Coordinates of C-alpha atoms and ligand atoms in Angstrom, one line a residue:
X1 CA 72.2 -6.6 55.5
X2 CA 69.7 -9.1 54.1
X3 CA 72.4 -11.7 53.3
X4 CA 73.8 -11.4 56.8
X5 CA 70.4 -11.8 58.5
X6 CA 69.7 -15.0 56.5
X7 CA 73.1 -16.5 57.5
X8 CA 72.5 -15.9 61.1
X9 CA 69.0 -17.4 61.1
X10 CA 70.3 -20.6 59.6
X11 CA 70.2 -23.5 62.1
X12 CA 73.7 -24.4 63.4
X13 CA 73.5 -28.1 62.6
X14 CA 72.3 -27.5 59.1
X15 CA 74.0 -29.9 56.6
X16 CA 73.3 -30.1 52.9
X17 CA 72.2 -33.5 51.6
X18 CA 75.1 -35.6 50.4
X19 CA 75.7 -35.2 46.8
X20 CA 78.6 -35.8 44.4
X21 CA 81.6 -33.6 45.4
X22 CA 81.8 -31.3 42.3
X23 CA 78.1 -30.5 42.1
X24 CA 78.1 -29.9 45.8
X25 CA 80.9 -27.4 45.6
X26 CA 79.4 -25.6 42.7
X27 CA 76.0 -25.5 44.4
X28 CA 77.6 -24.2 47.6
X29 CA 79.5 -21.4 45.9
X30 CA 76.6 -20.3 43.9
X31 CA 74.4 -20.3 46.9
X32 CA 76.9 -18.2 48.8
X33 CA 77.0 -15.8 45.8
X34 CA 73.3 -15.6 45.9
X35 CA 73.3 -14.8 49.6
X36 CA 76.0 -12.1 49.1
X37 CA 74.6 -10.8 45.9
X38 CA 72.8 -7.8 47.3
X39 CA 75.9 -6.7 49.1
X40 CA 78.1 -7.3 46.1
X41 CA 75.6 -5.3 44.0
X42 CA 75.8 -2.4 46.4
X43 CA 79.6 -2.6 46.4
X44 CA 79.8 -2.9 42.6
X45 CA 77.4 0.0 42.2
X46 CA 79.3 2.1 44.7
X47 CA 82.6 1.2 43.0
X48 CA 81.2 1.8 39.5
X49 CA 79.6 5.1 40.8
X50 CA 82.9 6.1 42.3
X51 CA 84.7 5.3 39.0
X52 CA 82.2 7.2 37.0
X53 CA 82.4 10.2 39.3
X54 CA 86.2 10.0 39.3
X55 CA 86.4 9.8 35.6
X56 CA 83.7 12.3 35.1
X57 CA 85.3 14.9 37.3
X58 CA 88.8 14.3 35.9
X59 CA 87.3 14.5 32.4
X60 CA 85.6 17.8 33.4
X61 CA 88.9 19.2 34.4
X62 CA 90.5 18.0 31.2
X63 CA 87.7 19.4 29.0
X64 CA 87.9 22.7 30.8
X65 CA 91.7 22.9 30.4
X66 CA 91.3 22.1 26.7
X67 CA 88.7 24.9 26.3
X68 CA 91.2 27.3 27.8
X69 CA 94.2 26.0 25.9
X70 CA 94.2 23.5 23.1
X71 CA 96.3 20.5 24.1
X72 CA 97.5 18.3 21.2
X73 CA 97.5 14.5 21.7
X74 CA 101.0 14.1 20.5
X75 CA 102.5 15.3 23.8
X76 CA 101.5 12.0 25.5
X77 CA 99.4 11.1 28.5
X78 CA 101.8 12.1 31.3
X79 CA 102.5 15.5 29.7
X80 CA 98.8 16.1 29.2
X81 CA 98.2 15.4 32.9
X82 CA 101.0 17.9 33.8
X83 CA 99.5 20.5 31.4
X84 CA 96.0 20.1 32.8
X85 CA 97.3 20.6 36.4
X86 CA 99.2 23.7 35.3
X87 CA 96.3 25.3 33.4
X88 CA 93.9 24.4 36.3
X89 CA 96.0 26.0 38.9
X90 CA 96.9 29.0 36.7
X91 CA 93.5 29.9 35.2
X92 CA 90.9 28.3 37.5
X93 CA 92.4 28.7 40.9
X94 CA 94.2 31.9 39.8
X95 CA 97.3 30.8 41.6
X96 CA 100.0 31.0 38.9
X97 CA 102.8 30.7 41.4
X98 CA 101.6 27.1 42.0
X99 CA 101.5 26.4 38.3
X100 CA 105.2 27.3 37.8
X101 CA 106.5 23.8 38.8
X102 CA 104.1 22.1 36.3
X103 CA 104.9 24.4 33.4
X104 CA 108.6 23.9 34.1
X105 CA 108.3 20.2 34.2
X106 CA 106.2 20.2 31.0
X107 CA 108.8 22.2 29.1
X108 CA 111.6 20.0 30.4
X109 CA 109.8 16.8 29.4
X110 CA 109.0 18.2 25.9
X111 CA 112.6 19.1 25.4
X112 CA 113.8 15.7 26.6
X113 CA 111.3 14.0 24.3
X114 CA 112.8 15.9 21.4
X115 CA 116.4 15.2 22.4
X116 CA 116.7 12.2 24.8
X117 CA 120.4 12.8 25.4
X118 CA 119.7 16.4 26.6
X119 CA 121.8 17.3 29.7
X120 CA 121.2 20.4 31.8
X121 CA 121.4 21.3 35.4
X122 CA 118.0 21.1 37.1
X123 CA 119.3 22.8 40.2
X124 CA 121.6 25.8 40.5
X125 CA 124.9 25.6 42.5
X126 CA 123.1 27.2 45.5
X127 CA 120.6 24.4 45.6
X128 CA 117.7 26.4 44.2
X129 CA 115.8 25.3 41.1
X130 CA 117.0 26.2 37.7
X131 CA 114.1 28.1 36.2
X132 CA 115.9 28.5 32.9
X133 CA 114.5 25.6 31.0
X134 CA 115.8 24.1 27.7
X135 CA 113.6 25.3 24.9
X136 CA 112.9 24.0 21.4
X137 CA 114.2 26.2 18.7
X138 CA 111.9 27.7 16.1
X139 CA 113.5 25.5 13.4
X140 CA 112.4 22.4 15.3
X141 CA 108.9 23.8 15.8
X142 CA 108.6 24.7 12.1
X143 CA 110.1 21.6 10.5
X144 CA 109.6 18.7 12.9
X145 CA 106.4 19.5 14.7
X146 CA 102.7 20.0 13.8
X147 CA 101.2 23.4 13.7
X148 CA 99.0 22.5 16.7
X149 CA 102.0 21.5 18.7
X150 CA 104.0 24.6 17.8
X151 CA 101.1 26.8 18.8
X152 CA 100.6 25.0 22.1
X153 CA 104.3 25.1 22.8
X154 CA 104.6 28.8 22.3
X155 CA 101.5 29.4 24.5
X156 CA 103.0 27.3 27.3
X157 CA 106.3 29.2 27.1
X158 CA 104.3 32.5 27.5
X159 CA 102.2 31.0 30.3
X160 CA 105.4 29.9 32.1
X161 CA 106.9 33.4 31.7
X162 CA 103.7 35.0 33.1
X163 CA 103.7 32.6 36.0
X164 CA 107.3 33.3 36.7
X165 CA 106.5 37.0 36.8
X166 CA 103.8 36.3 39.4
X167 CA 106.4 34.4 41.4
X168 CA 108.7 37.5 41.3
X169 CA 111.3 35.9 39.0
X170 CA 111.5 39.0 36.8
X171 CA 114.8 38.2 35.1
X172 CA 113.8 34.7 34.0
X173 CA 110.4 35.9 32.8
X174 CA 111.9 38.8 30.8
X175 CA 114.4 36.4 29.1
X176 CA 111.5 34.1 28.0
X177 CA 109.3 36.9 26.8
X178 CA 112.1 38.4 24.8
X179 CA 113.1 35.1 23.4
X180 CA 109.6 34.8 21.9
X181 CA 109.2 38.4 20.8
X182 CA 112.7 38.7 19.3
X183 CA 112.4 35.5 17.3
X184 CA 111.1 36.5 13.9
X185 CA 109.9 33.1 13.0
X186 CA 108.0 32.5 16.1
X187 CA 106.7 36.0 16.3
X188 CA 105.4 36.3 12.7
X189 CA 104.6 32.7 11.7
X190 CA 104.2 30.3 14.6
X191 CA 102.6 32.2 17.5
X192 CA 99.0 33.4 17.6
X193 CA 99.0 37.1 16.6
X194 CA 96.9 38.2 19.6
X195 CA 99.1 36.3 22.0
X196 CA 102.2 37.7 20.5
X197 CA 100.8 41.1 20.9
X198 CA 99.9 40.4 24.6
X199 CA 103.5 39.3 25.0
X200 CA 104.8 42.6 23.7
X201 CA 102.4 44.6 25.9
X202 CA 103.5 42.7 29.0
X203 CA 107.2 43.2 28.0
X204 CA 106.6 46.9 27.6
X205 CA 105.0 47.0 31.0
X206 CA 107.8 45.2 32.9
X207 CA 110.9 46.6 31.3
X208 CA 112.3 49.8 32.7
X209 CA 114.0 51.0 29.5
X210 CA 111.8 53.4 27.6
X211 CA 113.5 52.5 24.3
X212 CA 112.5 48.9 24.7
X213 CA 109.0 49.8 25.8
X214 CA 108.5 51.6 22.5
X215 CA 110.3 49.0 20.5
X216 CA 108.1 46.1 21.5
X217 CA 104.8 48.0 21.2
X218 CA 105.8 49.2 17.7
X219 CA 106.8 45.7 16.8
X220 CA 103.4 44.4 17.9
X221 CA 101.5 47.0 16.0
X222 CA 103.6 46.3 12.8
X223 CA 102.9 42.6 13.2
X224 CA 99.2 43.1 13.6
X225 CA 98.9 45.4 10.6
X226 CA 100.8 42.9 8.5
X227 CA 98.7 40.0 9.7
X228 CA 95.3 41.7 9.2
X229 CA 95.5 43.2 5.8
X230 CA 92.8 45.8 6.2
X231 CA 94.3 47.5 9.2
X232 CA 95.4 50.9 8.1
X233 CA 97.8 53.0 10.2
X234 CA 100.0 55.9 9.2
X235 CA 103.6 56.3 10.1
X236 CA 102.6 58.2 13.3
X237 CA 100.5 55.2 14.4
X238 CA 97.3 57.0 13.8
X239 CA 94.3 54.8 12.8
X240 CA 92.8 55.7 9.5
X241 CA 89.1 56.1 8.9
X242 CA 88.7 52.9 6.8
X243 CA 90.8 50.7 9.0
X244 CA 89.7 47.4 10.4
X245 CA 90.0 47.2 14.2
X246 CA 91.1 44.5 16.6
X247 CA 91.0 44.5 20.4
X248 CA 94.7 43.8 20.6
X249 CA 95.5 46.6 18.1
X250 CA 93.5 49.1 20.2
X251 CA 95.2 47.9 23.4
X252 CA 98.6 48.2 21.8
X253 CA 98.0 51.6 20.4
X254 CA 96.6 52.8 23.7
X255 CA 99.7 51.4 25.5
X256 CA 102.0 53.1 23.0
X257 CA 100.2 56.5 23.6
X258 CA 100.6 55.8 27.3
X259 CA 104.3 55.2 26.9
X260 CA 104.7 58.5 25.1
X261 CA 102.9 60.3 27.9
X262 CA 104.9 58.6 30.6
X263 CA 108.2 59.2 28.8
X264 CA 107.3 62.9 28.5
X265 CA 107.5 63.4 32.2
X266 CA 111.2 62.6 32.1
X267 CA 112.0 65.3 29.4
X268 CA 112.6 69.0 29.2
X269 CA 109.6 71.3 28.6
X270 CA 109.9 71.6 24.8
X271 CA 110.4 67.9 24.1
X272 CA 107.7 67.1 26.6
X273 CA 105.1 68.9 24.5
X274 CA 106.1 66.9 21.4
X275 CA 105.7 63.6 23.2
X276 CA 102.4 64.6 24.8
X277 CA 101.1 65.6 21.4
X278 CA 102.1 62.2 19.9
X279 CA 100.2 60.6 22.7
X280 CA 97.2 62.8 22.3
X281 CA 97.0 62.2 18.6
X282 CA 97.0 58.5 19.0
X283 CA 94.3 58.6 21.7
X284 CA 92.2 60.9 19.5
X285 CA 92.4 58.6 16.5
X286 CA 91.5 55.6 18.6
X287 CA 88.6 57.5 20.2
X288 CA 87.3 58.4 16.8
X289 CA 87.6 54.8 15.4
X290 CA 85.9 53.3 18.4
X291 CA 83.1 55.9 18.5
X292 CA 82.3 55.1 14.9
X293 CA 82.0 51.4 15.7
X294 CA 79.8 52.2 18.7
X295 CA 77.5 54.5 16.8
X296 CA 77.1 52.0 14.0
X297 CA 76.3 49.2 16.5
X298 CA 73.8 51.3 18.5
X299 CA 72.0 52.5 15.3
X300 CA 71.8 48.9 14.1
X301 CA 73.6 49.8 10.9
X302 CA 76.3 47.2 11.7
X303 CA 76.5 44.2 14.0
X304 CA 79.1 42.1 15.7
X305 CA 79.5 40.1 12.5
X306 CA 80.9 43.2 10.7
X307 CA 83.6 43.5 13.3
X308 CA 84.7 40.0 14.0
X309 CA 87.9 41.0 15.8
X310 CA 86.6 43.3 18.4
X311 CA 84.0 42.8 21.2
X312 CA 81.1 44.9 20.2
X313 CA 79.2 44.7 23.5
X314 CA 78.0 48.3 23.9
X315 CA 78.7 48.4 27.6
X316 CA 82.3 47.3 27.1
X317 CA 82.7 49.9 24.3
X318 CA 81.4 52.5 26.7
X319 CA 84.1 51.6 29.2
X320 CA 86.9 51.5 26.6
X321 CA 85.8 55.0 25.4
X322 CA 85.8 56.3 29.0
X323 CA 89.3 54.9 29.5
X324 CA 90.6 56.7 26.4
X325 CA 88.8 59.9 27.4
X326 CA 90.4 59.8 30.9
X327 CA 93.8 59.7 29.3
X328 CA 93.0 62.6 27.0
X329 CA 91.8 64.6 29.9
X330 CA 95.1 64.0 31.7
X331 CA 97.2 65.0 28.7
X332 CA 95.1 68.2 28.3
X333 CA 95.7 69.1 31.9
X334 CA 99.4 68.5 31.5
X335 CA 99.5 70.8 28.4
X336 CA 97.7 73.5 30.4
X337 CA 94.3 73.2 28.7
X338 CA 92.6 73.3 32.1
X339 CA 89.0 73.9 31.3
X340 CA 89.0 71.3 28.4
X341 CA 90.6 68.8 30.8
X342 CA 87.8 69.3 33.3
X343 CA 85.1 69.1 30.6
X344 CA 86.4 65.8 29.3
X345 CA 86.5 64.3 32.8
X346 CA 83.0 65.5 33.6
X347 CA 81.8 63.9 30.4
X348 CA 83.1 60.5 31.6
X349 CA 81.3 60.9 34.9
X350 CA 78.1 61.9 33.1
X351 CA 78.5 58.9 30.7
X352 CA 79.3 56.0 33.1
X353 CA 78.6 57.0 36.7
X354 CA 75.3 55.2 36.8
X355 CA 77.0 52.0 35.5
X356 CA 79.2 51.6 38.6
X357 CA 76.7 49.5 40.4
X358 CA 76.4 47.1 37.4
X359 CA 79.7 47.0 35.7
X360 CA 82.9 46.0 37.5
X361 CA 85.1 48.0 35.0
X362 CA 83.4 51.3 35.7
X363 CA 84.4 51.8 39.3
X364 CA 88.2 51.8 38.9
X365 CA 87.9 54.2 35.9
X366 CA 85.6 56.5 37.9
X367 CA 87.8 56.4 40.9
X368 CA 90.7 57.7 38.9
X369 CA 88.7 60.3 37.1
X370 CA 87.0 61.7 40.2
X371 CA 90.3 61.8 42.0
X372 CA 91.7 63.8 39.1
X373 CA 88.7 66.1 39.1
X374 CA 89.0 66.7 42.8
X375 CA 92.6 67.9 42.2
X376 CA 91.7 69.9 39.2
X377 CA 88.9 71.7 41.0
X378 CA 91.1 72.3 44.0
X379 CA 93.9 73.8 41.8
X380 CA 91.4 76.0 40.0
X381 CA 89.9 77.1 43.4
X382 CA 86.4 75.6 43.2
X383 CA 86.1 73.8 46.6
X384 CA 82.4 73.0 46.3
X385 CA 83.0 71.2 43.0
X386 CA 85.9 69.3 44.6
X387 CA 83.7 68.2 47.5
X388 CA 81.0 67.1 45.1
X389 CA 83.5 64.9 43.4
X390 CA 84.8 63.5 46.6
X391 CA 81.3 62.6 47.7
X392 CA 80.6 60.8 44.4
X393 CA 83.9 59.0 44.7
X394 CA 83.0 57.7 48.2
X395 CA 79.8 56.2 46.9
X396 CA 81.5 54.1 44.3
X397 CA 80.8 50.4 44.5
X398 CA 83.8 48.3 45.1
X399 CA 83.5 45.0 43.4
X400 CA 85.5 42.0 44.6
X401 CA 87.4 40.4 41.8
X402 CA 85.3 37.3 41.5
X403 CA 82.0 37.8 39.9
X404 CA 82.0 34.5 38.0
X405 CA 79.4 32.7 36.0
X406 CA 77.9 29.5 37.4
X407 CA 80.2 27.5 35.1
X408 CA 83.3 29.1 36.4
X409 CA 82.1 28.6 39.9
X410 CA 81.5 24.9 39.3
X411 CA 84.8 24.3 37.7
X412 CA 86.6 26.2 40.4
X413 CA 84.8 24.2 43.1
X414 CA 85.7 20.9 41.5
X415 CA 89.2 21.9 40.9
X416 CA 89.7 23.0 44.5
X417 CA 88.3 19.7 45.8
X418 CA 90.2 17.5 43.4
X419 CA 93.5 19.1 44.0
X420 CA 92.9 18.9 47.8
X421 CA 91.5 15.4 48.2
X422 CA 91.7 13.7 44.8
X423 CA 88.7 12.9 42.6
X424 CA 86.8 10.9 45.2
X425 CA 86.9 14.0 47.4
X426 CA 83.9 15.1 45.4
X427 CA 81.8 12.3 46.8
X428 CA 83.4 12.4 50.3
X429 CA 82.6 16.1 50.6
X430 CA 79.0 15.6 49.4
X431 CA 78.5 12.7 51.9
X432 CA 80.0 14.5 54.9
X433 CA 77.9 17.5 54.2
X434 CA 74.8 15.3 54.2
X435 CA 75.3 14.4 57.9
X436 CA 77.4 17.3 59.1
X437 CA 78.0 21.0 58.6
X438 CA 79.2 22.4 55.3
X439 CA 82.9 21.9 55.0
X440 CA 84.8 25.0 54.0
X441 CA 87.2 24.5 51.0
X442 CA 90.7 25.4 51.9
X443 CA 92.8 27.5 49.6
X444 CA 95.6 25.9 47.7
X445 CA 98.1 27.8 49.8
X446 CA 97.2 25.9 52.9
X447 CA 97.8 22.3 51.6
X448 CA 100.2 22.4 48.8
X449 CA 103.9 23.4 48.6
X450 CA 104.6 25.9 46.0
X451 CA 107.6 24.2 44.5
X452 CA 107.2 20.5 45.4
X453 CA 106.0 18.6 42.4
Ligands
NAG501 C1 104.1 8.3 33.2 O1 104.1 8.5 34.6 C2 104.1 7.3 35.3 C3 104.0 7.6 36.8 O2 104.7 8.7 37.2 C4 105.4 6.5 35.0 O3 105.4 5.3 35.7 C5 105.4 6.2 33.5 O4 106.6 5.5 33.2 C6 105.3 7.5 32.7 N1 105.2 7.2 31.3 C7 105.9 7.8 30.4 C8 105.6 7.4 29.0 O5 106.8 8.6 30.7
NAG502 C1 120.0 25.9 33.8 O1 119.4 25.4 32.6 C2 120.0 26.0 31.4 C3 119.3 25.4 30.1 O2 118.0 25.0 30.3 C4 121.4 25.6 31.2 O3 121.9 26.2 30.1 C5 122.1 26.1 32.5 O4 123.5 25.7 32.4 C6 121.5 25.6 33.7 N1 122.2 26.2 34.9 C7 122.9 25.5 35.7 C8 123.6 26.3 36.8 O5 123.1 24.3 35.6
NAG503 C1 76.6 53.8 26.7 O1 76.9 55.2 27.0 C2 75.8 56.1 26.6 C3 76.2 57.5 26.9 O2 77.4 57.8 26.2 C4 74.5 55.7 27.3 O3 73.5 56.5 26.9 C5 74.2 54.3 27.0 O4 73.0 53.9 27.7 C6 75.3 53.3 27.4 N1 75.0 52.0 27.0 C7 75.2 51.0 27.8 C8 74.7 49.6 27.3 O5 75.7 51.0 28.9

């Protein structure tokens, strides 16, 4: 502005004094520079500011992705960008279907990097994408790659499989999960034990075959007890008193008990009892182990440091205990111990009903338990009790899924803006909102194609 004003006010016939050419030109250009300096300064500042904001916001996304998933440097810049996009869309935007294309590209590029002559059909004969990607073998991972890379690679394969599941591509997802879980080297030596166990639990949830459901859960439990030396479990999968616990171990054991209970419903009456008893015993052993942990934490005798592998937050332990008790109550009902079943369920309501306004995990548990109680009271002809349960159930708080921390909200906001408008969108949005109304952030579904890379 100032530079311009001075230029205009200059008399039209103004001529500089004659001077030797070179000096003259130098003088003129430096004078022009001086006149334009304020504008240039503003532009430079804006440019630098833009650059800083761009790099800062891209760096923020990168740091966030690395916090969620370690990304080794050896995969190169382009693959890192693909990985950050995939992890951002998968974890932050919670749109795994939009992450599929990036995971797929990443796995293809990593395979090509290992074998530049690799040939495979990217599209199927019917014109659709080939979601079966070439994978690195466990020998290559063990012998040619670093530990960090091998770990990253296995995680990405699992993430890809989960994302395919979200996209409804069950067959491809199952093949990938099984490829990981059946490979002894990957399963026992390369993959992270907790993630391998998650893989088995997912597999047991999505396969129809009961034999496979048991097989993968038992495989996961065996692996965890080999990995963590002080885990003690007997041949019936009952936790022993002196056993160490891990979150994944408890989840796998609970899942195994659940499989036994579910399988029981397909059997004849006598076999049914046997399966239900197996389930009940596993649940009771888990309940005992977890109750011991909670009591020691509450009394102050032990702390989180004594149990590094489980989350000792008392509220969380209360919820896990309630979940186990709910299953026990159902099994007792199925084995015709009606009054005990009711008593176990009532205990859960007593323990956690007042948590439902504070803890998002409580409502779904209570919803199931109160529903069961309503039925149990109806079947045992106690209509007032049934109505009481119905009323309690109606009062339950329904949480929406997203109660996020400020950090999660910030990252989510940045990610949404950047994938929509690019890194400068962060400034553009802030500027527009200074002069105009708040601009709503569109969901990824409205501006991005699910499959177009
Ligand atoms: C990375 O991607 C850019 C743009 O897509 C491309 O030009 C470049 O060749 C790629 N670099 C490598 C090493 O693949
Ligand atoms: C799809 O990719 C896999 C390997 O990644 C390959 O074996 C298969 O032949 C491809 N399918 C087609 C139809 O090209
Ligand atoms: C856990 O549950 C017990 C009842 O079993 C209750 O007294 C206690 O306040 C709960 N603790 C938390 C932190 O929710």
